[in-house]
Coordinates of C-alpha atoms and ligand atoms in Angstrom, one line a residue:
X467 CA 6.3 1.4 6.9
X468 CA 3.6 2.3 4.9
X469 CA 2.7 5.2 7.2
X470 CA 3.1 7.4 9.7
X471 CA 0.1 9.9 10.3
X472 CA -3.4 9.3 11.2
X473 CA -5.6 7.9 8.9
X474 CA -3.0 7.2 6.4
X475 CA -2.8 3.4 7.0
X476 CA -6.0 3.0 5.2
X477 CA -3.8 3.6 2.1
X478 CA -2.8 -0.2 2.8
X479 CA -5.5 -1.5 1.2
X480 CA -4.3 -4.8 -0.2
X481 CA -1.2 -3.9 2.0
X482 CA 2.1 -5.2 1.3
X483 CA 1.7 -8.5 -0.5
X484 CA -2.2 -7.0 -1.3
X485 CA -0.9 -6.8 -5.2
X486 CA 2.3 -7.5 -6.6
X487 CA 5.2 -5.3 -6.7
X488 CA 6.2 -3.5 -10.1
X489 CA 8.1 -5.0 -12.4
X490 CA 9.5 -2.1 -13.8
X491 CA 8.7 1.6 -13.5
X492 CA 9.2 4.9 -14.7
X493 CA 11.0 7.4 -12.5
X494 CA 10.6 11.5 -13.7
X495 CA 13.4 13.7 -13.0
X496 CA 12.9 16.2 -15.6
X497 CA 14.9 19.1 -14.1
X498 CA 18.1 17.4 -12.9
X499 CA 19.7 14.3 -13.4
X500 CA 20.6 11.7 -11.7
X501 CA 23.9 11.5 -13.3
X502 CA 24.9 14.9 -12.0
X503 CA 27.3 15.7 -9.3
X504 CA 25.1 16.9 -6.1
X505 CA 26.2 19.5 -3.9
X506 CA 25.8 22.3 -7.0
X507 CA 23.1 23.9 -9.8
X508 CA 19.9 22.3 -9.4
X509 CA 21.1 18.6 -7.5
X510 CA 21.3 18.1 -4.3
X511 CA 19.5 15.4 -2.1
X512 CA 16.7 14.6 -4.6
X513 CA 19.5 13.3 -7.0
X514 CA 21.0 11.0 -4.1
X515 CA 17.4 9.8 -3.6
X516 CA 16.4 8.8 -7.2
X517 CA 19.7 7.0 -7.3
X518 CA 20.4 4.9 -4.1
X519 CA 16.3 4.3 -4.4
X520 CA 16.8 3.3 -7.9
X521 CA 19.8 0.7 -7.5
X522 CA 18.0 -0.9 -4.4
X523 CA 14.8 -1.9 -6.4
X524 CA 17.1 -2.9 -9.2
X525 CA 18.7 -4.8 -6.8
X526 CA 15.4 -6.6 -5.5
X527 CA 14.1 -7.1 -9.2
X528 CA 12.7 -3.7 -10.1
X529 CA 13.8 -2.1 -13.3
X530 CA 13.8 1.4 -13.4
X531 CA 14.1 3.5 -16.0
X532 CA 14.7 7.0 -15.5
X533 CA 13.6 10.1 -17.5
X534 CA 15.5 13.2 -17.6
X535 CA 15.9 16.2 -19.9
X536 CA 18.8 16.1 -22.4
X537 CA 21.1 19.3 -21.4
X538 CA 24.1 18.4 -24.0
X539 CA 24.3 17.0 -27.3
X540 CA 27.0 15.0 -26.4
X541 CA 24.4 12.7 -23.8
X542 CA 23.4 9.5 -25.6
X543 CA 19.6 8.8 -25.8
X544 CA 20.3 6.2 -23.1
X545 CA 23.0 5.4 -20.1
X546 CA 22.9 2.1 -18.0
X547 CA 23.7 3.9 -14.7
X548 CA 23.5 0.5 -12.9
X549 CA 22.4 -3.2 -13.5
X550 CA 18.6 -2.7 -13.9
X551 CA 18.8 1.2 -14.2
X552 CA 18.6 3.0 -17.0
X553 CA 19.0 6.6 -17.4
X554 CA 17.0 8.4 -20.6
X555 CA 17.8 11.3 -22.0
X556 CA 14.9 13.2 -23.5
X557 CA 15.0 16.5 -26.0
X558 CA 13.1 19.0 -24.7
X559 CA 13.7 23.2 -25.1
X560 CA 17.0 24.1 -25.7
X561 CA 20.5 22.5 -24.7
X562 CA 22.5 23.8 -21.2
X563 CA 20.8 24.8 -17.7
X564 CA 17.1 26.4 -18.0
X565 CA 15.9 27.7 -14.2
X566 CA 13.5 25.5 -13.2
X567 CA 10.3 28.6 -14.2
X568 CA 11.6 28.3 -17.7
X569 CA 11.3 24.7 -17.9
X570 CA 7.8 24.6 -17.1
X571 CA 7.2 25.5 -20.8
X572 CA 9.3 22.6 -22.0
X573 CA 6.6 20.4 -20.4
X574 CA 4.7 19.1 -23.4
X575 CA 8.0 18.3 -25.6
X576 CA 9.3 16.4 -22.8
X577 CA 6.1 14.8 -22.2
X578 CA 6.2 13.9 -25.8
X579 CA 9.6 12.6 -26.0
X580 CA 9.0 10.3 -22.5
X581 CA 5.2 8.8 -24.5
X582 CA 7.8 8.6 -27.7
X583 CA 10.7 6.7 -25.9
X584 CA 8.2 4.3 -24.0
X585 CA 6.4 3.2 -27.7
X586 CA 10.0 3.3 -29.3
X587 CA 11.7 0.7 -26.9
X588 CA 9.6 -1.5 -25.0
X589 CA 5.4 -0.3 -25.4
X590 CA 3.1 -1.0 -22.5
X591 CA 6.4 -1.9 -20.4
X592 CA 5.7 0.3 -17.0
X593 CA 3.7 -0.6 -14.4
X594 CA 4.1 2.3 -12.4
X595 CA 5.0 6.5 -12.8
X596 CA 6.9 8.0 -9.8
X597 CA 7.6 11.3 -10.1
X598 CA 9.9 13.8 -8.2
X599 CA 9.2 17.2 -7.8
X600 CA 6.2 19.0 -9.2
X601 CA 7.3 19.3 -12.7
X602 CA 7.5 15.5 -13.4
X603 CA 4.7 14.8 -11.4
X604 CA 3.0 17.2 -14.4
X605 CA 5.0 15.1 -17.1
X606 CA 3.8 12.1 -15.3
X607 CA 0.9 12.2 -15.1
X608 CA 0.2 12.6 -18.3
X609 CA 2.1 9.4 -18.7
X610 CA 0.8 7.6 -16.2
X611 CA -2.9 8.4 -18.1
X612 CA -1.5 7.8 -21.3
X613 CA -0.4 4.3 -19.8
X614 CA -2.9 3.0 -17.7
X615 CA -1.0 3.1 -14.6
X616 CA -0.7 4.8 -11.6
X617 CA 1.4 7.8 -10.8
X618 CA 3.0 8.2 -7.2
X619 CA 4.5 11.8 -6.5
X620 CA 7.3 12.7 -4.3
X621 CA 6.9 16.6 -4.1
X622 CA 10.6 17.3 -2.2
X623 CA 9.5 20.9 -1.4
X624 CA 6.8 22.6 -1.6
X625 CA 6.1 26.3 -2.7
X626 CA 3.8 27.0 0.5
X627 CA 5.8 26.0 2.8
X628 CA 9.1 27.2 1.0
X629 CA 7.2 30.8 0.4
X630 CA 6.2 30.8 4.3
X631 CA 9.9 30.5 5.5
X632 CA 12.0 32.8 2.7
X633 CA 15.6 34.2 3.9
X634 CA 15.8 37.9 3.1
X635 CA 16.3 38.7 -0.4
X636 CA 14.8 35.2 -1.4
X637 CA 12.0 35.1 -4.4
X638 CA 8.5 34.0 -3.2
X639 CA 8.2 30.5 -6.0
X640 CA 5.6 31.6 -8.1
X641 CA 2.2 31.0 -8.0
X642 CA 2.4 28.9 -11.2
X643 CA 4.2 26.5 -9.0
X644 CA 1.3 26.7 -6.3
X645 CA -1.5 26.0 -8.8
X646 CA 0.6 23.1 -10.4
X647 CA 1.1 21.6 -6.8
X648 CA -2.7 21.7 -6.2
X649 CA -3.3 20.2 -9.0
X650 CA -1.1 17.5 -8.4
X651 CA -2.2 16.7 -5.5
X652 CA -5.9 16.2 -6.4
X653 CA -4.0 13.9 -9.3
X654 CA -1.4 11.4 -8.0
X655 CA -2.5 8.1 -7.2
X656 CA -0.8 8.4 -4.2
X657 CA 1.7 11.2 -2.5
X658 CA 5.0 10.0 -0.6
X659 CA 6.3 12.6 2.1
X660 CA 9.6 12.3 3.5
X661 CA 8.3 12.8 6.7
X662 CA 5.1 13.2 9.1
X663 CA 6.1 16.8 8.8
X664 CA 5.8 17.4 5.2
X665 CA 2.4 14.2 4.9
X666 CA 0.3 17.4 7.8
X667 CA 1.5 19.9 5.4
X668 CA 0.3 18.1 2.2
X669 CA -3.2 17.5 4.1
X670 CA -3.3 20.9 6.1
X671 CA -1.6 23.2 2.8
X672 CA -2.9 21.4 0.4
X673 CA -5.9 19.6 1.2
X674 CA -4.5 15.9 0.3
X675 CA -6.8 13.3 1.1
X676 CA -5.0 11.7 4.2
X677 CA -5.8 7.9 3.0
X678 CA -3.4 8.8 -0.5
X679 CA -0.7 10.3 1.2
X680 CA 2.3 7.6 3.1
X681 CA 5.2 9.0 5.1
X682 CA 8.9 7.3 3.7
X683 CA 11.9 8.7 5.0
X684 CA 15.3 8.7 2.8
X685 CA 17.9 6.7 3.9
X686 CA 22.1 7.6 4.2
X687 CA 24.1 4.9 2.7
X688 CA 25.8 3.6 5.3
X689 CA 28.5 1.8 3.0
X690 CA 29.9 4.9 2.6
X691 CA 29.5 7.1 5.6
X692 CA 31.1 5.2 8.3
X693 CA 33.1 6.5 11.8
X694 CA 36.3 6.9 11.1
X695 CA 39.6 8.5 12.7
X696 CA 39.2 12.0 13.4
X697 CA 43.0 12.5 12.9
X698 CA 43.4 10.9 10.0
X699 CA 40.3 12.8 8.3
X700 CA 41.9 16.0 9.1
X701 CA 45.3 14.7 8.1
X702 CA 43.8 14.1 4.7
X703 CA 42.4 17.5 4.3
X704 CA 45.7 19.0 5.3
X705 CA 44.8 20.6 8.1
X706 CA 46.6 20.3 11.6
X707 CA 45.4 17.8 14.6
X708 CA 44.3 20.6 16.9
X709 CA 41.6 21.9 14.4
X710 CA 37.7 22.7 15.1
X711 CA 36.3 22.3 11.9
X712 CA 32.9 23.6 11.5
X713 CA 31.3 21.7 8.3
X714 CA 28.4 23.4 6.1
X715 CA 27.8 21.1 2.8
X716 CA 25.4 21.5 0.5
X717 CA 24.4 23.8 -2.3
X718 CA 25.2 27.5 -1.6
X719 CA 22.1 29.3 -1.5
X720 CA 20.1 31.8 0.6
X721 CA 18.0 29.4 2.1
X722 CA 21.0 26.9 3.5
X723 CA 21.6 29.9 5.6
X724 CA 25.5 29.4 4.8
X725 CA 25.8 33.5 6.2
X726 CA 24.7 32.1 9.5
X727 CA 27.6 29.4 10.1
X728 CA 30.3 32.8 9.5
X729 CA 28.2 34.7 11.7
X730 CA 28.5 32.1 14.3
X731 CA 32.1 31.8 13.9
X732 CA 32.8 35.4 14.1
X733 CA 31.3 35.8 17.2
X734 CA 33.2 32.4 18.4
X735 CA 36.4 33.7 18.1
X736 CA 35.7 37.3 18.8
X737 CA 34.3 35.9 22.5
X738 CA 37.4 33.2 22.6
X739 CA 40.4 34.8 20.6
X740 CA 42.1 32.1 21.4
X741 CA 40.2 29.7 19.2
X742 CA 41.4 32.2 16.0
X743 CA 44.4 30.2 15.7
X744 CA 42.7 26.7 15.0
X745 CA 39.1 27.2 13.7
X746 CA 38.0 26.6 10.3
X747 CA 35.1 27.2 8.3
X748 CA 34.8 24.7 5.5
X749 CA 31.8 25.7 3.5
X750 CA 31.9 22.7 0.8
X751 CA 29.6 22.7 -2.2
X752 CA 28.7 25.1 -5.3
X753 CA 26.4 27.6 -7.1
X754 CA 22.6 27.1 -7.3
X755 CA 20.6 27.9 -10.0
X756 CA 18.5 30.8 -8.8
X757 CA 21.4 32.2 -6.7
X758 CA 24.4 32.7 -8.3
X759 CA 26.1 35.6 -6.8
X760 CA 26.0 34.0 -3.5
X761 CA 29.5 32.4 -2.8
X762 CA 30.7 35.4 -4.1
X763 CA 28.5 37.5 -1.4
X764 CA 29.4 34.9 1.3
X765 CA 33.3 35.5 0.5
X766 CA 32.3 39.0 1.0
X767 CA 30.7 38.2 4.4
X768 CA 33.7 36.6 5.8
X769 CA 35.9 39.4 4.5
X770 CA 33.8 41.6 6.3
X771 CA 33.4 39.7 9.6
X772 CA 37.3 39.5 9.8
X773 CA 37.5 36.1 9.3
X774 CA 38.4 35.2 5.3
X775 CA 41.8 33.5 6.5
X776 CA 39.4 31.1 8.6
X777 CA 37.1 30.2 6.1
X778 CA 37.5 27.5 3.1
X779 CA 35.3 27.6 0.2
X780 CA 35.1 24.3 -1.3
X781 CA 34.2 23.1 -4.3
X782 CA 31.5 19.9 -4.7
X783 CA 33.2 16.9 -3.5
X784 CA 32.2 13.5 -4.0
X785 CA 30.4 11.0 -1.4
X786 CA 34.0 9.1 -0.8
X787 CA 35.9 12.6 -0.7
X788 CA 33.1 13.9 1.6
X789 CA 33.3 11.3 4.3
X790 CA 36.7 13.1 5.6
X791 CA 35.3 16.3 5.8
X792 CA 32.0 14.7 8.2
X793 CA 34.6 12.9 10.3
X794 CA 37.4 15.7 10.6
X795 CA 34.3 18.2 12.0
X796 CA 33.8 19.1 15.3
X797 CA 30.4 19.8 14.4
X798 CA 28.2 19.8 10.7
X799 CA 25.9 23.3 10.6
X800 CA 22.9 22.7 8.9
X801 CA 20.6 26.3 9.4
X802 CA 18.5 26.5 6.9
X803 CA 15.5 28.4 6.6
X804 CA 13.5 25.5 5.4
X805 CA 15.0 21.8 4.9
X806 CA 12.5 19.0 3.1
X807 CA 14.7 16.3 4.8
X808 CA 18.7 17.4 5.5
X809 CA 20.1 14.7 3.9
X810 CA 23.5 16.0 4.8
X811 CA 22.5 16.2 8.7
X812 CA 22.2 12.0 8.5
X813 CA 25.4 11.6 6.8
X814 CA 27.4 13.3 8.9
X815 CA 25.9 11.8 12.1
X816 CA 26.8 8.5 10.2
X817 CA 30.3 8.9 10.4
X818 CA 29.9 10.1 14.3
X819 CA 29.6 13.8 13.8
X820 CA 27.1 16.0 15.8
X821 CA 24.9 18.3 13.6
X822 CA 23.6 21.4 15.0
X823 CA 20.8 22.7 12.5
X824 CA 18.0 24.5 13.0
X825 CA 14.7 23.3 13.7
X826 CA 12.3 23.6 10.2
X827 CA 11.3 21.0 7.8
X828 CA 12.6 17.6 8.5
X829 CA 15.4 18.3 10.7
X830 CA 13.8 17.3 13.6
X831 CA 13.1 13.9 11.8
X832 CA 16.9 13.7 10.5
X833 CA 18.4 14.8 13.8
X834 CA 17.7 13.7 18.0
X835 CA 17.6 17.1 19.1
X836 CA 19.9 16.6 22.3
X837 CA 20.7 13.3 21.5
X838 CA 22.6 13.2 18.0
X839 CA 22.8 16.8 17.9
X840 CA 21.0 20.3 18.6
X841 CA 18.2 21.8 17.1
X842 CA 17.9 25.5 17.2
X843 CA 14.6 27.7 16.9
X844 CA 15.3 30.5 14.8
X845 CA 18.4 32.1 12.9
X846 CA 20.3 34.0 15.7
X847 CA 24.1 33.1 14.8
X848 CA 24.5 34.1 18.6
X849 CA 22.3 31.0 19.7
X850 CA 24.6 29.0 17.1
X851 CA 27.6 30.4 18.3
X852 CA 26.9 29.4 22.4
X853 CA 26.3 25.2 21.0
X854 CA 29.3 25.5 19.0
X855 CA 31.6 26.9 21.3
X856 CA 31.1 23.8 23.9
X857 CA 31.2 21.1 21.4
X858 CA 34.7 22.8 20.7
X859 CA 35.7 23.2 24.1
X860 CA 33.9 20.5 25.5
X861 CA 35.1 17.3 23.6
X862 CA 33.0 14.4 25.8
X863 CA 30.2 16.4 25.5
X864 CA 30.7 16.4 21.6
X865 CA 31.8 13.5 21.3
X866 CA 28.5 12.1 23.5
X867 CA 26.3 13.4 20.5
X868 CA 28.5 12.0 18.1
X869 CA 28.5 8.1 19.2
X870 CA 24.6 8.6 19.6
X871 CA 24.5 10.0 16.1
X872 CA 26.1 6.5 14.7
X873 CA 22.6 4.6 16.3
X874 CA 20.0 7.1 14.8
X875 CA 21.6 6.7 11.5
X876 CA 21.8 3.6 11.6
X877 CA 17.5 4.1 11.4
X878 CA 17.6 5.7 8.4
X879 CA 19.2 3.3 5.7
X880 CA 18.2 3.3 2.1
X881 CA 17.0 -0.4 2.2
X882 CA 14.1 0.7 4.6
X883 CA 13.3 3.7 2.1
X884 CA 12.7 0.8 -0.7
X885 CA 10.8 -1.0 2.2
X886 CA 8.3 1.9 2.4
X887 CA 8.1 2.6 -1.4
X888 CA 7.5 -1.1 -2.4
X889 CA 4.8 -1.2 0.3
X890 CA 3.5 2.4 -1.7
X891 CA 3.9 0.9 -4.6
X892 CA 2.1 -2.6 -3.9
X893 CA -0.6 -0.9 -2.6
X894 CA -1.3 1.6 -5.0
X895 CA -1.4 -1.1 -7.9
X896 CA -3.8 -2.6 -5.4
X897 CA -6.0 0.2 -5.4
X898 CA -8.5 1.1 -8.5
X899 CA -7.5 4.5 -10.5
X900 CA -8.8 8.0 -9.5
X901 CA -11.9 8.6 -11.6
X902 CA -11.8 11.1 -14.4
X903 CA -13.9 13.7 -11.5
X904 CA -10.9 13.8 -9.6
X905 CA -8.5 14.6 -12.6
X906 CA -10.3 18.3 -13.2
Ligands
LIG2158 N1 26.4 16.7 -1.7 C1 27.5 16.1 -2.4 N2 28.6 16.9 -2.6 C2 28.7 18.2 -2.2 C3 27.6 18.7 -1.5 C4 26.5 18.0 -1.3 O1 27.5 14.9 -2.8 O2 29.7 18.8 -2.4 C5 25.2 15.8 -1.4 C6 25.1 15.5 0.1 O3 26.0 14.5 0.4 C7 23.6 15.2 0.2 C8 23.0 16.0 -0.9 O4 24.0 16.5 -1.7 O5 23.4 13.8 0.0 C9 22.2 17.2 -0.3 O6 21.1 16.8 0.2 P1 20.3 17.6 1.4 O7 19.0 16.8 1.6 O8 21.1 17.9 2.5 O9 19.9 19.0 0.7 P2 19.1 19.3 -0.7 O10 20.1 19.4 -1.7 O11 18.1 18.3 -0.9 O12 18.5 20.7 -0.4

């Protein structure tokens, strides 16, 4: 699946099986690693990417080596996370959590410490740089040069498009960010989008050339996020048969929207009192980096609206602990002000749970709008509220959604993700470097 927009399929030159894959490559994660729990701080669905990406190429003969920055003495220079993944810690500014503005002036030690690794253990072993978010595409790249290889660049977000869709009281990314994207883009061998979504605002935003730019949607692991009993689920949560769980998971920031899933609830039982004595809020992740006060304001919120005895904060769970909260939901909220992908809305339509998100970003990609679930324009808890009180009250209906939620996951596994990325990565090789022009 090498793309999906116009004009991108010329990227295939030498197509799949035009040059061979990588034998081994270098994966950047500089600001978060993939060892860290997501759902809090900085990780969330780009560290389940880099991971369940990583093991499946290890799996089909690609070694991957990963580079992160050391944030404790106590993390060893390097960490076999799987057979044929290997995480690498690399000293760069000062030890604990640095926001992701202050790293940017980290960028040359880590730089150095990746070139110093790569000559220590194994020189001229890469074939290939991918990075993740703009900051290691920076670190990269310089790599990549340094190496002789090409760099591919996963962006995740971007600060246009995340700057053209802030919640109130959200900071505008700064244009440091903007400038560093640009640049980037011009760079990278090639740019993977998540979806067609995020490849028109790459070429429209950011002037990519459309031919170096593929479409490669993430995957769910479908291992792990299976159907299940409904009753049981809510039995091991400890919470009574009759409930309607609403679900939000994720990190607990402004722009997940969290305030929006109360709002919606408060209105739910304020139209149906009746519903007071067996809904639940379950809001199930932590703090994020740049917003720190907000469980605190969004415990607040549900103080205010009336409904704190409804509502369970919850702190990060784990992908096997997580599966009972997506089958004991009615329905998962995802209402974000701007989503790359929703990784979150695929898992829980994996385990047969109807997501109602609104529609930004990739959630029209990640959910069949009245199919697997309902996509909403805008923020008005209201318009939440009216979808959420018939897949409560309404069980076929829900549960209509939720069987058809199973077969759309089912889509979007991890082994077609590697699919695409090999294809990227093939192709790419195949392809002769950007010359120096394009680099200024
Ligand atoms: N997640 C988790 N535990 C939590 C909360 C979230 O493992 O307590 C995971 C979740 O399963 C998903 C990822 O974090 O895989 C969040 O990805 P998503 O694309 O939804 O949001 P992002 O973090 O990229 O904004």
């Amino acid at each position: 699946m090498l793309s999906e927009i116009p004009g991108a399929a010329g990227t295939g030159a030498g197509g799949p099986g035009g040059s061979a894959a990588p034998r081994r490559i270098a994966t950047i994660s500089l600001h978060t690693s993939p060892l860290d729990q997501p759902g809090s701080g900085d990780a969330g669905g780009m560290n389940v990417y880099i991971v369940e990406v990583a093991k499946r190429l290890a799996e089909r003969g690609v070694a991957v080596d990963v580079f992160t920055r050391a944030t404790g003495p106590e993390q060893p220079p390097e960490v076999e996370m799987a057979p044929g993944v290997t995480v690498r810690h690399i000293g760069a500014g000062p030890f604990g959590a640095l926001d992701k503005h202050t790293l940017a002036r980290y960028l040359c030690p880590f730089v150095f410490g990746v070139l110093r690794a790569e000559a220590r253990n194994d020189p001229g072993h890469y074939d290939l740089v991918h990075g993740h978010y703009w900051l290691s595409g920076r670190a990269g790249l310089v790599a990549a040069q340094r190496w002789g290889v090409p760099l591919v660049q996963s962006m995740h977000t971007l600060a246009r498009v995340k700057n053209s869709a802030l919640a109130e009281g959200d900071v505008p990314e700064p244009e440091a960010r903007v400038r560093g994207e640009d640049q980037l883009v011009r760079q990278a061998d090639h740019l993977v989008a998540n979806t067609a979504d995020e490849a028109a605002q790459l070429i429209h935003h950011y002037d990519a050339d459309p031919g170096r730019v593929s479409t490669v949607p993430p995957g769910v692991d479908l291992d792990v996020f299976t159907p299940g009993s409904r009753a049981d689920a809510l039995r091991t949560l400890g919470l009574p048969s009759d409930t309607a769980l609403l679900l939000f998971v994720g990190r607990v920031q402004r722009l997940k929207a969290p305030d929006v899933l109360l709002r919606a609830a408060a209105r739910l039982v304020e139209a149906d009192p009746a519903l007071r004595e067996r809904l639940v809020v379950a809001v199930v992740g932590g703090l994020s980096g740049a917003d720190l006060e907000q469980p605190r304001r969004l415990a607040e919120l549900a103080r205010t609206l009336g409904i704190a005895d409804l509502v369970r904060m919850e702190p990060p769970r784990t992908r096997a602990e997580l599966v009972h909260y997506y089958r004991a939901a009615t329905a998962t909220v995802v209402p974000s002000h701007s989503e790359s992908f929703g990784l979150v809305a695929v898992e829980s339509q994996a385990c047969a749970t109807p997501v109602v998100a609104a529609r930004v970003g990739g959630l029209p990609t990640a959910v069949r709008d009245g199919v697997s679930g309902v996509l909403i324009d805008g923020h008005d808890p209201a318009d939440y509220a009216r979808v959420l009180h018939r897949m409560i009250t309404e069980p076929a209906w829900r549960d209509r959604f939720g069987a058809a939620g199973v077969g759309h996951a089912r889509g979007l596994s991890w082994s077609a993700t590697v699919d695409g990325l090999l294809d990227v990565y093939r192709a790419t090789s195949a392809t002769e470097p950007l010359p120096a022009a394009a680099n200024q």
